[in-house]
Amino acid sequence: MSIKTKGTDRSPSGAFDLPAFLAAATEAVNQALDRYLPAAKVRPATIHRAMRYSLFAGGKRMRPALCLAAAAACGGSQADALPLACVVECIHTYSLIHDDLPGMDNDDYRRGKLTNHKVFGEGIAILAGDALLTQAFEVAAQCRSRPRYSHQTIILELARAAGSLQLVAGQVADLEAEGKKIPASQLRYIHERKTSALLRCSVRLGGMSANCTPAQLKALTDFGYHVGLAFQVIDDILDITQTSEKLGKTAGKDSKAQKATYPSIVGLEKSRQIAQDLTHRAFAALKPFHGQAVALEALAQFLLKRDR
Ligand code: GRG
C-alpha cells in the first residue's frame, strides 16, 4: 500500500492535510515501535521500561514523518518505510537521553516529563540510550532491502549519520564550544552534525525504502540538509522565545550554559531570516519531484512555523 499523500490527506479545500498525515504517521510509528521493542515486563524489566519511557514520552516524531514523506515522494509504500522511520526515532531518542545526562547538558525535563536519568538513575539512562541505538541497527538489519539499496547500504547510512563524524561530532563540538565565542562557521559545523545529519538521513532512508533513483536521492539529501539546518536555527529561537511548559524541556538553557546559538551571534531577527532562507533552499531542492513531494513541502513549512 502506498503512503497516502493524496485523497484522504487532502483537506476539504484541496490543500494537503498535514495534521491528518502527521496523526496517521505518529499512530503507525508508535504501533510499530511498540512491536519492535521488548515488552516492558521482559527481563531485565528496568531497561525495557526505561527505553519505553523516553521513546513514548510524547516526541513530535518529526524524523519518522520526514522519512515517510520522503518515501511517499518517491512512490514508496508505508510498509517498506515504517521500519526505517522507527530506526531514526530510536537513534534520536538515544541522543536525547544521553544529551540530558549530568555529564552533558544536565537537564531535568524532556518531552514534558522528567528526564530518563531523573527517573531511572544515570546508569540505567546510559544503558537505555545504548540499547535504543543498538535496537535501531537490529530493526534496520531486518528491513526490506531494495534493488538499489542493500542492507549494507542502509546500515552504512545509519552508522555514518550517528557516528563520530556526524551526530557524535556535533555533540563533541557543542560541548567544547560551551562558554566560548565561536564564529558562525563553527556554529554551522555543529548544526550540520548534531541536527542536520539525522534529519538528512531520515529523508534519505525514506527514499531508499522506495528504491528511489540517484537523482531523487540527491534531491532528498539537499532537502534534508537544509531542513535540518533550519530546524536547529528554529530550535535556538524557541529556546529564548518560548516557555518551558510549551517546549516540554527547560527553556533558556542555551544562554544560561553560554552556548553559541544563531540568536546569540546574529540576533533574533537575522536568525528568523536565516531559518526562512534555509527553508526556501529546502523547497528548491524538491524541484525534481515536480509537485509530487507535497508532504515534504508541508513538513518544511510546518517546521519553520513550529512553536515547540
Ligand atoms: C548524545 C550523541 C549525542 C548526541 C546528542 C540530540 C543531541 C545530540 C542533542 C540534544 C540537544 C539538541 C538541541 C539537539 C539538536 C537536535 C534537536 C533540536 C533535538 C530536539 O528534537 P525535537 O524537537 O524533539 O524533534 P522531540 O522531543 O519532539 O523528538
GROMACS .gro file of C-alpha atoms and ligand atoms in nm:
model
  337
    1MET     CA    1   0.000   0.000   0.000
    2SER     CA    2   0.146   0.340  -0.089
    3ILE     CA    3   0.156   0.618   0.167
    4LYS     CA    4  -0.143   0.849   0.134
    5THR     CA    5  -0.044   1.196   0.031
    6LYS     CA    6  -0.346   1.235  -0.194
    7GLY     CA    7  -0.715   1.162  -0.145
    8THR     CA    8  -0.790   1.148   0.228
    9ASP     CA    9  -0.482   1.358   0.301
   10ARG     CA   10  -0.636   1.647   0.111
   11SER     CA   11  -0.833   1.888   0.327
   12PRO     CA   12  -1.182   1.993   0.203
   13SER     CA   13  -1.017   2.300   0.045
   14GLY     CA   14  -0.794   2.070  -0.161
   15ALA     CA   15  -0.473   2.168   0.021
   16PHE     CA   16  -0.252   1.895   0.163
   17ASP     CA   17  -0.384   1.796   0.507
   18LEU     CA   18  -0.064   1.787   0.713
   19PRO     CA   19  -0.235   1.736   1.052
   20ALA     CA   20  -0.404   1.421   0.914
   21PHE     CA   21  -0.073   1.300   0.767
   22LEU     CA   22   0.111   1.363   1.096
   23ALA     CA   23  -0.158   1.195   1.306
   24ALA     CA   24  -0.155   0.884   1.083
   25ALA     CA   25   0.227   0.875   1.073
   26THR     CA   26   0.254   0.909   1.453
   27GLU     CA   27  -0.003   0.635   1.509
   28ALA     CA   28   0.169   0.396   1.267
   29VAL     CA   29   0.516   0.470   1.410
   30ASN     CA   30   0.401   0.430   1.772
   31GLN     CA   31   0.238   0.094   1.696
   32ALA     CA   32   0.545  -0.028   1.509
   33LEU     CA   33   0.785   0.087   1.783
   34ASP     CA   34   0.572  -0.094   2.037
   35ARG     CA   35   0.609  -0.413   1.832
   36TYR     CA   36   0.986  -0.375   1.781
   37LEU     CA   37   1.078  -0.310   2.143
   38PRO     CA   38   1.082  -0.585   2.405
   39ALA     CA   39   0.775  -0.551   2.630
   40ALA     CA   40   0.819  -0.351   2.949
   41LYS     CA   41   0.791  -0.668   3.157
   42VAL     CA   42   1.063  -0.858   2.971
   43ARG     CA   43   1.367  -0.924   3.190
   44PRO     CA   44   1.560  -0.714   3.278
   45ALA     CA   45   1.243  -0.508   3.305
   46THR     CA   46   1.418  -0.189   3.423
   47ILE     CA   47   1.597  -0.134   3.094
   48HIS     CA   48   1.288  -0.201   2.883
   49ARG     CA   49   1.081   0.031   3.098
   50ALA     CA   50   1.350   0.300   3.066
   51MET     CA   51   1.374   0.262   2.686
   52ARG     CA   52   0.997   0.282   2.653
   53TYR     CA   53   0.970   0.571   2.898
   54SER     CA   54   1.165   0.808   2.671
   55LEU     CA   55   1.051   0.660   2.341
   56PHE     CA   56   0.683   0.707   2.429
   57ALA     CA   57   0.722   1.034   2.620
   58GLY     CA   58   0.547   1.240   2.350
   59GLY     CA   59   0.814   1.338   2.097
   60LYS     CA   60   0.692   1.515   1.785
   61ARG     CA   61   0.803   1.225   1.560
   62MET     CA   62   0.941   1.467   1.300
   63ARG     CA   63   1.217   1.239   1.177
   64PRO     CA   64   0.981   0.945   1.116
   65ALA     CA   65   0.735   1.182   0.945
   66LEU     CA   66   1.014   1.308   0.718
   67CYS     CA   67   1.116   0.950   0.640
   68LEU     CA   68   0.758   0.852   0.547
   69ALA     CA   69   0.704   1.174   0.349
   70ALA     CA   70   1.024   1.114   0.151
   71ALA     CA   71   0.913   0.759   0.071
   72ALA     CA   72   0.577   0.897  -0.046
   73ALA     CA   73   0.750   1.150  -0.272
   74CYS     CA   74   0.928   0.858  -0.441
   75GLY     CA   75   0.610   0.648  -0.475
   76GLY     CA   76   0.706   0.409  -0.195
   77SER     CA   77   0.490   0.212   0.047
   78GLN     CA   78   0.438   0.276   0.416
   79ALA     CA   79   0.517  -0.089   0.492
   80ASP     CA   80   0.867  -0.052   0.346
   81ALA     CA   81   0.941   0.288   0.504
   82LEU     CA   82   0.798   0.225   0.853
   83PRO     CA   83   1.088   0.019   0.995
   84LEU     CA   84   1.336   0.290   0.893
   85ALA     CA   85   1.108   0.561   1.033
   86CYS     CA   86   1.125   0.374   1.367
   87VAL     CA   87   1.502   0.334   1.340
   88VAL     CA   88   1.566   0.709   1.315
   89GLU     CA   89   1.334   0.776   1.610
   90CYS     CA   90   1.524   0.521   1.823
   91ILE     CA   91   1.856   0.690   1.740
   92HIS     CA   92   1.710   1.035   1.803
   93THR     CA   93   1.568   0.928   2.142
   94TYR     CA   94   1.900   0.771   2.243
   95SER     CA   95   2.076   1.100   2.163
   96LEU     CA   96   1.827   1.297   2.374
   97ILE     CA   97   1.864   1.064   2.674
   98HIS     CA   98   2.244   1.095   2.660
   99ASP     CA   99   2.233   1.469   2.592
  100ASP     CA  100   2.029   1.521   2.910
  101LEU     CA  101   2.279   1.337   3.134
  102PRO     CA  102   2.465   1.533   3.404
  103GLY     CA  103   2.791   1.489   3.212
  104MET     CA  104   2.638   1.655   2.907
  105ASP     CA  105   2.357   1.913   2.917
  106ASN     CA  106   2.235   1.806   3.262
  107ASP     CA  107   1.863   1.861   3.212
  108ASP     CA  108   1.569   1.762   3.431
  109TYR     CA  109   1.290   1.775   3.173
  110ARG     CA  110   1.244   1.640   2.824
  111ARG     CA  111   0.930   1.586   2.621
  112GLY     CA  112   0.731   1.734   2.910
  113LYS     CA  113   0.845   1.471   3.157
  114LEU     CA  114   1.135   1.415   3.394
  115THR     CA  115   1.446   1.310   3.201
  116ASN     CA  116   1.538   0.944   3.187
  117HIS     CA  117   1.821   0.963   3.444
  118LYS     CA  118   1.597   1.154   3.688
  119VAL     CA  119   1.354   0.861   3.688
  120PHE     CA  120   1.582   0.559   3.640
  121GLY     CA  121   1.923   0.685   3.755
  122GLU     CA  122   2.230   0.766   3.550
  123GLY     CA  123   2.350   0.411   3.493
  124ILE     CA  124   2.019   0.287   3.353
  125ALA     CA  125   1.976   0.605   3.143
  126ILE     CA  126   2.316   0.547   2.979
  127LEU     CA  127   2.220   0.186   2.911
  128ALA     CA  128   1.873   0.282   2.781
  129GLY     CA  129   2.043   0.511   2.528
  130ASP     CA  130   2.291   0.239   2.433
  131ALA     CA  131   2.011  -0.016   2.394
  132LEU     CA  132   1.800   0.217   2.175
  133LEU     CA  133   2.097   0.281   1.947
  134THR     CA  134   2.158  -0.092   1.917
  135GLN     CA  135   1.787  -0.162   1.869
  136ALA     CA  136   1.792   0.073   1.571
  137PHE     CA  137   2.052  -0.139   1.394
  138GLU     CA  138   1.863  -0.460   1.478
  139VAL     CA  139   1.548  -0.321   1.315
  140ALA     CA  140   1.742  -0.186   1.016
  141ALA     CA  141   1.902  -0.524   0.959
  142GLN     CA  142   1.554  -0.674   0.925
  143CYS     CA  143   1.401  -0.416   0.692
  144ARG     CA  144   1.334  -0.498   0.327
  145SER     CA  145   1.632  -0.427   0.105
  146ARG     CA  146   1.558  -0.276  -0.237
  147PRO     CA  147   1.724  -0.335  -0.574
  148ARG     CA  148   1.931  -0.015  -0.550
  149TYR     CA  149   1.979  -0.024  -0.170
  150SER     CA  150   2.114  -0.330   0.009
  151HIS     CA  151   2.112  -0.380   0.385
  152GLN     CA  152   2.480  -0.288   0.377
  153THR     CA  153   2.400   0.049   0.218
  154ILE     CA  154   2.121   0.119   0.466
  155ILE     CA  155   2.327   0.024   0.770
  156LEU     CA  156   2.624   0.224   0.644
  157GLU     CA  157   2.395   0.524   0.602
  158LEU     CA  158   2.281   0.498   0.965
  159ALA     CA  159   2.624   0.429   1.110
  160ARG     CA  160   2.769   0.732   0.933
  161ALA     CA  161   2.488   0.966   1.040
  162ALA     CA  162   2.511   0.856   1.406
  163GLY     CA  163   2.889   0.818   1.429
  164SER     CA  164   3.188   1.023   1.535
  165LEU     CA  165   3.197   1.227   1.214
  166GLN     CA  166   2.831   1.340   1.234
  167LEU     CA  167   2.590   1.319   1.532
  168VAL     CA  168   2.860   1.245   1.790
  169ALA     CA  169   3.095   1.501   1.628
  170GLY     CA  170   2.822   1.765   1.662
  171GLN     CA  171   2.778   1.686   2.028
  172VAL     CA  172   3.155   1.695   2.091
  173ALA     CA  173   3.191   2.031   1.916
  174ASP     CA  174   2.885   2.159   2.104
  175LEU     CA  175   3.035   2.060   2.439
  176GLU     CA  176   3.372   2.210   2.350
  177ALA     CA  177   3.214   2.539   2.240
  178GLU     CA  178   3.040   2.599   2.573
  179GLY     CA  179   3.134   2.932   2.726
  180LYS     CA  180   3.340   3.027   2.421
  181LYS     CA  181   3.284   3.281   2.146
  182ILE     CA  182   3.278   3.088   1.820
  183PRO     CA  183   3.243   3.213   1.463
  184ALA     CA  184   2.925   3.146   1.262
  185SER     CA  185   3.119   2.892   1.051
  186GLN     CA  186   3.186   2.678   1.361
  187LEU     CA  187   2.822   2.707   1.465
  188ARG     CA  188   2.724   2.583   1.118
  189TYR     CA  189   2.964   2.288   1.161
  190ILE     CA  190   2.788   2.197   1.488
  191HIS     CA  191   2.437   2.228   1.342
  192GLU     CA  192   2.526   2.023   1.034
  193ARG     CA  193   2.628   1.737   1.258
  194LYS     CA  194   2.422   1.750   1.575
  195THR     CA  195   2.091   1.819   1.399
  196SER     CA  196   2.102   1.812   1.020
  197ALA     CA  197   2.281   1.476   0.982
  198LEU     CA  198   1.995   1.271   1.131
  199LEU     CA  199   1.721   1.468   0.953
  200ARG     CA  200   1.903   1.425   0.623
  201CYS     CA  201   1.950   1.055   0.698
  202SER     CA  202   1.574   1.026   0.774
  203VAL     CA  203   1.468   1.152   0.432
  204ARG     CA  204   1.742   0.958   0.253
  205LEU     CA  205   1.631   0.634   0.420
  206GLY     CA  206   1.269   0.709   0.323
  207GLY     CA  207   1.384   0.749  -0.036
  208MET     CA  208   1.593   0.431  -0.019
  209SER     CA  209   1.295   0.233   0.114
  210ALA     CA  210   1.114   0.339  -0.205
  211ASN     CA  211   1.408   0.235  -0.425
  212CYS     CA  212   1.450   0.599  -0.530
  213THR     CA  213   1.661   0.697  -0.829
  214PRO     CA  214   2.005   0.854  -0.774
  215ALA     CA  215   1.860   1.191  -0.882
  216GLN     CA  216   1.580   1.161  -0.626
  217LEU     CA  217   1.831   1.066  -0.355
  218LYS     CA  218   2.040   1.372  -0.437
  219ALA     CA  219   1.732   1.596  -0.415
  220LEU     CA  220   1.631   1.441  -0.082
  221THR     CA  221   1.984   1.488   0.053
  222ASP     CA  222   1.981   1.855  -0.038
  223PHE     CA  223   1.632   1.896   0.109
  224GLY     CA  224   1.722   1.716   0.434
  225TYR     CA  225   2.041   1.914   0.478
  226HIS     CA  226   1.864   2.250   0.456
  227VAL     CA  227   1.558   2.147   0.659
  228GLY     CA  228   1.795   2.011   0.924
  229LEU     CA  229   1.983   2.339   0.949
  230ALA     CA  230   1.658   2.538   0.961
  231PHE     CA  231   1.529   2.303   1.233
  232GLN     CA  232   1.820   2.389   1.462
  233VAL     CA  233   1.802   2.766   1.399
  234ILE     CA  234   1.432   2.749   1.494
  235ASP     CA  235   1.520   2.537   1.798
  236ASP     CA  236   1.763   2.810   1.911
  237ILE     CA  237   1.498   3.078   1.856
  238LEU     CA  238   1.235   2.880   2.051
  239ASP     CA  239   1.479   2.834   2.339
  240ILE     CA  240   1.461   3.207   2.405
  241THR     CA  241   1.107   3.288   2.291
  242GLN     CA  242   0.902   3.003   2.442
  243THR     CA  243   0.828   2.878   2.791
  244SER     CA  244   0.950   2.550   2.941
  245GLU     CA  245   0.586   2.435   2.957
  246LYS     CA  246   0.540   2.486   2.586
  247LEU     CA  247   0.872   2.323   2.491
  248GLY     CA  248   0.848   2.033   2.738
  249LYS     CA  249   1.213   2.099   2.829
  250THR     CA  250   1.394   2.373   3.017
  251ALA     CA  251   1.370   2.693   2.814
  252GLY     CA  252   1.651   2.950   2.818
  253LYS     CA  253   1.914   2.681   2.872
  254ASP     CA  254   2.134   2.790   2.583
  255SER     CA  255   2.214   3.133   2.719
  256LYS     CA  256   2.244   3.000   3.073
  257ALA     CA  257   2.500   2.746   2.956
  258GLN     CA  258   2.667   3.018   2.746
  259LYS     CA  259   2.601   2.819   2.433
  260ALA     CA  260   2.669   2.966   2.094
  261THR     CA  261   2.342   2.995   1.903
  262TYR     CA  262   2.228   3.189   1.597
  263PRO     CA  263   2.033   3.441   1.811
  264SER     CA  264   2.341   3.495   2.031
  265ILE     CA  265   2.567   3.554   1.730
  266VAL     CA  266   2.344   3.733   1.477
  267GLY     CA  267   2.035   3.832   1.680
  268LEU     CA  268   1.673   3.714   1.671
  269GLU     CA  269   1.555   3.888   1.355
  270LYS     CA  270   1.851   3.779   1.144
  271SER     CA  271   1.808   3.426   1.281
  272ARG     CA  272   1.444   3.421   1.164
  273GLN     CA  273   1.560   3.536   0.822
  274ILE     CA  274   1.825   3.261   0.810
  275ALA     CA  275   1.566   2.994   0.901
  276GLN     CA  276   1.339   3.123   0.624
  277ASP     CA  277   1.621   3.125   0.367
  278LEU     CA  278   1.721   2.770   0.460
  279THR     CA  279   1.360   2.656   0.425
  280HIS     CA  280   1.338   2.818   0.080
  281ARG     CA  281   1.651   2.630  -0.021
  282ALA     CA  282   1.488   2.311   0.103
  283PHE     CA  283   1.182   2.383  -0.115
  284ALA     CA  284   1.406   2.450  -0.414
  285ALA     CA  285   1.568   2.110  -0.368
  286LEU     CA  286   1.230   1.944  -0.426
  287LYS     CA  287   1.202   2.070  -0.785
  288PRO     CA  288   1.289   1.732  -0.940
  289PHE     CA  289   0.972   1.587  -0.780
  290HIS     CA  290   0.750   1.813  -0.996
  291GLY     CA  291   0.492   1.877  -0.724
  292GLN     CA  292   0.481   1.513  -0.603
  293ALA     CA  293   0.661   1.591  -0.275
  294VAL     CA  294   0.359   1.760  -0.113
  295ALA     CA  295   0.412   1.603   0.230
  296LEU     CA  296   0.777   1.709   0.240
  297GLU     CA  297   0.685   2.064   0.134
  298ALA     CA  298   0.414   2.085   0.401
  299LEU     CA  299   0.651   1.947   0.666
  300ALA     CA  300   0.923   2.201   0.584
  301GLN     CA  301   0.670   2.483   0.610
  302PHE     CA  302   0.536   2.341   0.937
  303LEU     CA  303   0.885   2.310   1.086
  304LEU     CA  304   0.961   2.672   1.002
  305LYS     CA  305   0.642   2.790   1.176
  306ARG     CA  306   0.654   2.549   1.470
  307ASP     CA  307   0.624   2.685   1.823
  308ARG     CA  308   0.756   2.386   2.019
  309GRG     C1  309   2.445   1.242   2.280
  309GRG     C2  310   2.550   1.155   2.067
  309GRG     C3  311   2.466   1.253   2.134
  309GRG     C4  312   2.411   1.349   2.061
  309GRG     C5  313   2.321   1.446   2.115
  309GRG     C6  314   2.032   1.536   2.003
  309GRG     C7  315   2.155   1.598   2.055
  309GRG     C8  316   2.285   1.545   2.011
  309GRG     C9  317   2.150   1.696   2.147
  309GRG    C10  318   2.019   1.742   2.204
  309GRG    C11  319   2.011   1.887   2.201
  309GRG    C12  320   1.981   1.940   2.067
  309GRG    C13  321   1.941   2.081   2.061
  309GRG    C14  322   1.993   1.865   1.961
  309GRG    C15  323   1.969   1.906   1.824
  309GRG    C16  324   1.858   1.828   1.770
  309GRG    C17  325   1.729   1.871   1.831
  309GRG    C18  326   1.681   2.008   1.807
  309GRG    C19  327   1.663   1.784   1.904
  309GRG    C20  328   1.525   1.803   1.951
  309GRG     O1  329   1.445   1.743   1.851
  309GRG     P1  330   1.286   1.753   1.851
  309GRG     O2  331   1.243   1.895   1.872
  309GRG     O3  332   1.250   1.670   1.980
  309GRG     O4  333   1.236   1.685   1.729
  309GRG     P2  334   1.125   1.571   2.007
  309GRG     O5  335   1.127   1.552   2.156
  309GRG     O6  336   0.998   1.637   1.960
  309GRG     O7  337   1.154   1.444   1.933
   0.00000   0.00000   0.00000
